[in-house]
Amino acid sequence: MSSTQPHSPNSGPHTNGVGHEPVGELVQRASQQLTELVRGEMKLAQAEMKEKGKRYGKSGGLFGGASLAGFLMLQALVATGIASLDLVLPLWAAALIVTAVLGAIAAVMALRGKKEAAKAAPPTPESTIENVKADVAEIKRSAHR
C-alpha cells in the first residue's frame, strides 16, 4: 500500500523558508547586511588609514629634518654670496643685493602659490561627492524595482 499524503506548502525539499519570506523581511535583511558591509569597510579603511598615518608621520619627520638641513644650507649659500660680492663691493651693498634677489624670488613664489590656491578652491572633493550621489540614486532606483 502506498501512502500518499497530501503535501503541505511548507513540506518537501525546500522547507527552509527561502523564497517564502515577506518582502519587508527581505528588505530589512538586505538593509542589515548593507549596514554591516559598510561598517566593515569603514573599520578596514580606518585601520588602513591609521597605518598610513604612521608612515606619513615618520616621513613627515624625515622631510622636516631634510628641510631644516636645506634651510641651513641656503643660509650658508647666502652668506657665501654676500662674502663673494664683498670682494668687489662694500659689505652693505653686497648684503643689499642678495636681500633684493631673495625678496624677488619670494614675491614670485608667493604670487604663483596664490594662483595655485585659487585653482584648488573650493576645498571639497567635488567629484567624490558627485559619485556618492550617483551611487545613492542608483541604490534608490534598484530598491524601487
C-alpha positions as protocol buffer text, in pm:
chain_id: "A"
residue {
  index: 1
  type: MET
  ca { x: 0 y: 0 z: 0 }
}
residue {
  index: 2
  type: SER
  ca { x: 137 y: 325 z: -95 }
}
residue {
  index: 3
  type: SER
  ca { x: 93 y: 605 z: 139 }
}
residue {
  index: 4
  type: THR
  ca { x: 28 y: 920 z: -50 }
}
residue {
  index: 5
  type: GLN
  ca { x: -24 y: 1203 z: 180 }
}
residue {
  index: 6
  type: PRO
  ca { x: -100 y: 1550 z: 57 }
}
residue {
  index: 7
  type: HIS
  ca { x: 200 y: 1781 z: 71 }
}
residue {
  index: 8
  type: SER
  ca { x: 167 y: 2095 z: 267 }
}
residue {
  index: 9
  type: PRO
  ca { x: 319 y: 2414 z: 125 }
}
residue {
  index: 10
  type: ASN
  ca { x: 591 y: 2401 z: 393 }
}
residue {
  index: 11
  type: SER
  ca { x: 693 y: 2040 z: 331 }
}
residue {
  index: 12
  type: GLY
  ca { x: 928 y: 1899 z: 76 }
}
residue {
  index: 13
  type: PRO
  ca { x: 1290 y: 1961 z: -14 }
}
residue {
  index: 14
  type: HIS
  ca { x: 1261 y: 2341 z: 13 }
}
residue {
  index: 15
  type: THR
  ca { x: 1142 y: 2383 z: 369 }
}
residue {
  index: 16
  type: ASN
  ca { x: 1399 y: 2637 z: 476 }
}
residue {
  index: 17
  type: GLY
  ca { x: 1162 y: 2920 z: 401 }
}
residue {
  index: 18
  type: VAL
  ca { x: 1373 y: 3082 z: 133 }
}
residue {
  index: 19
  type: GLY
  ca { x: 1153 y: 3238 z: -128 }
}
residue {
  index: 20
  type: HIS
  ca { x: 855 y: 3248 z: 107 }
}
residue {
  index: 21
  type: GLU
  ca { x: 971 y: 3538 z: 323 }
}
residue {
  index: 22
  type: PRO
  ca { x: 777 y: 3863 z: 316 }
}
residue {
  index: 23
  type: VAL
  ca { x: 932 y: 4145 z: 115 }
}
residue {
  index: 24
  type: GLY
  ca { x: 963 y: 4356 z: 429 }
}
residue {
  index: 25
  type: GLU
  ca { x: 1185 y: 4095 z: 592 }
}
residue {
  index: 26
  type: LEU
  ca { x: 1399 y: 4068 z: 280 }
}
residue {
  index: 27
  type: VAL
  ca { x: 1442 y: 4445 z: 266 }
}
residue {
  index: 28
  type: GLN
  ca { x: 1523 y: 4455 z: 637 }
}
residue {
  index: 29
  type: ARG
  ca { x: 1781 y: 4177 z: 600 }
}
residue {
  index: 30
  type: ALA
  ca { x: 1934 y: 4348 z: 295 }
}
residue {
  index: 31
  type: SER
  ca { x: 1948 y: 4673 z: 491 }
}
residue {
  index: 32
  type: GLN
  ca { x: 2121 y: 4498 z: 782 }
}
residue {
  index: 33
  type: GLN
  ca { x: 2369 y: 4330 z: 551 }
}
residue {
  index: 34
  type: LEU
  ca { x: 2442 y: 4659 z: 376 }
}
residue {
  index: 35
  type: THR
  ca { x: 2492 y: 4828 z: 713 }
}
residue {
  index: 36
  type: GLU
  ca { x: 2727 y: 4550 z: 825 }
}
residue {
  index: 37
  type: LEU
  ca { x: 2916 y: 4573 z: 496 }
}
residue {
  index: 38
  type: VAL
  ca { x: 2956 y: 4950 z: 527 }
}
residue {
  index: 39
  type: ARG
  ca { x: 3068 y: 4919 z: 891 }
}
residue {
  index: 40
  type: GLY
  ca { x: 3319 y: 4651 z: 799 }
}
residue {
  index: 41
  type: GLU
  ca { x: 3456 y: 4862 z: 515 }
}
residue {
  index: 42
  type: MET
  ca { x: 3479 y: 5163 z: 743 }
}
residue {
  index: 43
  type: LYS
  ca { x: 3674 y: 4961 z: 1002 }
}
residue {
  index: 44
  type: LEU
  ca { x: 3906 y: 4837 z: 730 }
}
residue {
  index: 45
  type: ALA
  ca { x: 3952 y: 5190 z: 596 }
}
residue {
  index: 46
  type: GLN
  ca { x: 4017 y: 5317 z: 949 }
}
residue {
  index: 47
  type: ALA
  ca { x: 4284 y: 5054 z: 1011 }
}
residue {
  index: 48
  type: GLU
  ca { x: 4444 y: 5124 z: 674 }
}
residue {
  index: 49
  type: MET
  ca { x: 4445 y: 5499 z: 733 }
}
residue {
  index: 50
  type: LYS
  ca { x: 4594 y: 5450 z: 1080 }
}
residue {
  index: 51
  type: GLU
  ca { x: 4882 y: 5252 z: 931 }
}
residue {
  index: 52
  type: LYS
  ca { x: 4930 y: 5505 z: 653 }
}
residue {
  index: 53
  type: GLY
  ca { x: 4914 y: 5787 z: 909 }
}
residue {
  index: 54
  type: LYS
  ca { x: 5203 y: 5634 z: 1100 }
}
residue {
  index: 55
  type: ARG
  ca { x: 5407 y: 5611 z: 781 }
}
residue {
  index: 56
  type: TYR
  ca { x: 5319 y: 5966 z: 681 }
}
residue {
  index: 57
  type: GLY
  ca { x: 5415 y: 6084 z: 1029 }
}
residue {
  index: 58
  type: LYS
  ca { x: 5754 y: 5918 z: 1002 }
}
residue {
  index: 59
  type: SER
  ca { x: 5812 y: 6052 z: 652 }
}
residue {
  index: 60
  type: GLY
  ca { x: 5697 y: 6397 z: 767 }
}
residue {
  index: 61
  type: GLY
  ca { x: 5961 y: 6394 z: 1040 }
}
residue {
  index: 62
  type: LEU
  ca { x: 6228 y: 6294 z: 790 }
}
residue {
  index: 63
  type: PHE
  ca { x: 6116 y: 6565 z: 546 }
}
residue {
  index: 64
  type: GLY
  ca { x: 6119 y: 6815 z: 832 }
}
residue {
  index: 65
  type: GLY
  ca { x: 6479 y: 6723 z: 914 }
}
residue {
  index: 66
  type: ALA
  ca { x: 6575 y: 6747 z: 547 }
}
residue {
  index: 67
  type: SER
  ca { x: 6403 y: 7087 z: 525 }
}
residue {
  index: 68
  type: LEU
  ca { x: 6595 y: 7216 z: 826 }
}
residue {
  index: 69
  type: ALA
  ca { x: 6925 y: 7097 z: 679 }
}
residue {
  index: 70
  type: GLY
  ca { x: 6832 y: 7251 z: 343 }
}
residue {
  index: 71
  type: PHE
  ca { x: 6739 y: 7581 z: 509 }
}
residue {
  index: 72
  type: LEU
  ca { x: 7073 y: 7591 z: 691 }
}
residue {
  index: 73
  type: MET
  ca { x: 7247 y: 7514 z: 363 }
}
residue {
  index: 74
  type: LEU
  ca { x: 7069 y: 7803 z: 193 }
}
residue {
  index: 75
  type: GLN
  ca { x: 7172 y: 8037 z: 476 }
}
residue {
  index: 76
  type: ALA
  ca { x: 7533 y: 7932 z: 424 }
}
residue {
  index: 77
  type: LEU
  ca { x: 7492 y: 7987 z: 48 }
}
residue {
  index: 78
  type: VAL
  ca { x: 7354 y: 8337 z: 109 }
}
residue {
  index: 79
  type: ALA
  ca { x: 7648 y: 8414 z: 339 }
}
residue {
  index: 80
  type: THR
  ca { x: 7883 y: 8283 z: 70 }
}
residue {
  index: 81
  type: GLY
  ca { x: 7715 y: 8504 z: -192 }
}
residue {
  index: 82
  type: ILE
  ca { x: 7747 y: 8810 z: 31 }
}
residue {
  index: 83
  type: ALA
  ca { x: 8112 y: 8731 z: 105 }
}
residue {
  index: 84
  type: SER
  ca { x: 8182 y: 8685 z: -268 }
}
residue {
  index: 85
  type: LEU
  ca { x: 8024 y: 9019 z: -360 }
}
residue {
  index: 86
  type: ASP
  ca { x: 8212 y: 9180 z: -72 }
}
residue {
  index: 87
  type: LEU
  ca { x: 8531 y: 9122 z: -273 }
}
residue {
  index: 88
  type: VAL
  ca { x: 8417 y: 9380 z: -533 }
}
residue {
  index: 89
  type: LEU
  ca { x: 8158 y: 9588 z: -342 }
}
residue {
  index: 90
  type: PRO
  ca { x: 8123 y: 9724 z: 10 }
}
residue {
  index: 91
  type: LEU
  ca { x: 7970 y: 9473 z: 254 }
}
residue {
  index: 92
  type: TRP
  ca { x: 7645 y: 9667 z: 291 }
}
residue {
  index: 93
  type: ALA
  ca { x: 7593 y: 9675 z: -90 }
}
residue {
  index: 94
  type: ALA
  ca { x: 7663 y: 9303 z: -123 }
}
residue {
  index: 95
  type: ALA
  ca { x: 7413 y: 9224 z: 152 }
}
residue {
  index: 96
  type: LEU
  ca { x: 7152 y: 9458 z: -3 }
}
residue {
  index: 97
  type: ILE
  ca { x: 7186 y: 9297 z: -347 }
}
residue {
  index: 98
  type: VAL
  ca { x: 7148 y: 8944 z: -207 }
}
residue {
  index: 99
  type: THR
  ca { x: 6849 y: 9055 z: 4 }
}
residue {
  index: 100
  type: ALA
  ca { x: 6679 y: 9212 z: -302 }
}
residue {
  index: 101
  type: VAL
  ca { x: 6728 y: 8896 z: -510 }
}
residue {
  index: 102
  type: LEU
  ca { x: 6585 y: 8678 z: -232 }
}
residue {
  index: 103
  type: GLY
  ca { x: 6289 y: 8918 z: -192 }
}
residue {
  index: 104
  type: ALA
  ca { x: 6214 y: 8899 z: -565 }
}
residue {
  index: 105
  type: ILE
  ca { x: 6225 y: 8517 z: -555 }
}
residue {
  index: 106
  type: ALA
  ca { x: 5991 y: 8514 z: -252 }
}
residue {
  index: 107
  type: ALA
  ca { x: 5744 y: 8750 z: -424 }
}
residue {
  index: 108
  type: VAL
  ca { x: 5730 y: 8541 z: -743 }
}
residue {
  index: 109
  type: MET
  ca { x: 5679 y: 8221 z: -542 }
}
residue {
  index: 110
  type: ALA
  ca { x: 5405 y: 8384 z: -331 }
}
residue {
  index: 111
  type: LEU
  ca { x: 5215 y: 8502 z: -640 }
}
residue {
  index: 112
  type: ARG
  ca { x: 5236 y: 8159 z: -804 }
}
residue {
  index: 113
  type: GLY
  ca { x: 5123 y: 7997 z: -479 }
}
residue {
  index: 114
  type: LYS
  ca { x: 4824 y: 8231 z: -462 }
}
residue {
  index: 115
  type: LYS
  ca { x: 4724 y: 8137 z: -819 }
}
residue {
  index: 116
  type: GLU
  ca { x: 4752 y: 7765 z: -741 }
}
residue {
  index: 117
  type: ALA
  ca { x: 4545 y: 7806 z: -423 }
}
residue {
  index: 118
  type: ALA
  ca { x: 4274 y: 7985 z: -622 }
}
residue {
  index: 119
  type: LYS
  ca { x: 4265 y: 7695 z: -872 }
}
residue {
  index: 120
  type: ALA
  ca { x: 4222 y: 7443 z: -589 }
}
residue {
  index: 121
  type: ALA
  ca { x: 3919 y: 7619 z: -433 }
}
residue {
  index: 122
  type: PRO
  ca { x: 3673 y: 7512 z: -301 }
}
residue {
  index: 123
  type: PRO
  ca { x: 3840 y: 7256 z: -75 }
}
residue {
  index: 124
  type: THR
  ca { x: 3567 y: 6994 z: -114 }
}
residue {
  index: 125
  type: PRO
  ca { x: 3609 y: 6666 z: -302 }
}
residue {
  index: 126
  type: GLU
  ca { x: 3351 y: 6756 z: -567 }
}
residue {
  index: 127
  type: SER
  ca { x: 3395 y: 6451 z: -790 }
}
residue {
  index: 128
  type: THR
  ca { x: 3370 y: 6217 z: -490 }
}
residue {
  index: 129
  type: ILE
  ca { x: 3050 y: 6389 z: -375 }
}
residue {
  index: 130
  type: GLU
  ca { x: 2902 y: 6351 z: -724 }
}
residue {
  index: 131
  type: ASN
  ca { x: 2998 y: 5981 z: -731 }
}
residue {
  index: 132
  type: VAL
  ca { x: 2833 y: 5921 z: -392 }
}
residue {
  index: 133
  type: LYS
  ca { x: 2517 y: 6099 z: -507 }
}
residue {
  index: 134
  type: ALA
  ca { x: 2510 y: 5884 z: -820 }
}
residue {
  index: 135
  type: ASP
  ca { x: 2557 y: 5569 z: -610 }
}
residue {
  index: 136
  type: VAL
  ca { x: 2272 y: 5668 z: -377 }
}
residue {
  index: 137
  type: ALA
  ca { x: 2046 y: 5741 z: -674 }
}
residue {
  index: 138
  type: GLU
  ca { x: 2128 y: 5401 z: -828 }
}
residue {
  index: 139
  type: ILE
  ca { x: 2057 y: 5222 z: -499 }
}
residue {
  index: 140
  type: LYS
  ca { x: 1722 y: 5404 z: -473 }
}
residue {
  index: 141
  type: ARG
  ca { x: 1636 y: 5307 z: -833 }
}
residue {
  index: 142
  type: SER
  ca { x: 1728 y: 4945 z: -765 }
}
residue {
  index: 143
  type: ALA
  ca { x: 1521 y: 4939 z: -444 }
}
residue {
  index: 144
  type: HIS
  ca { x: 1209 y: 5055 z: -630 }
}
residue {
  index: 145
  type: ARG
  ca { x: 1222 y: 4771 z: -884 }
}
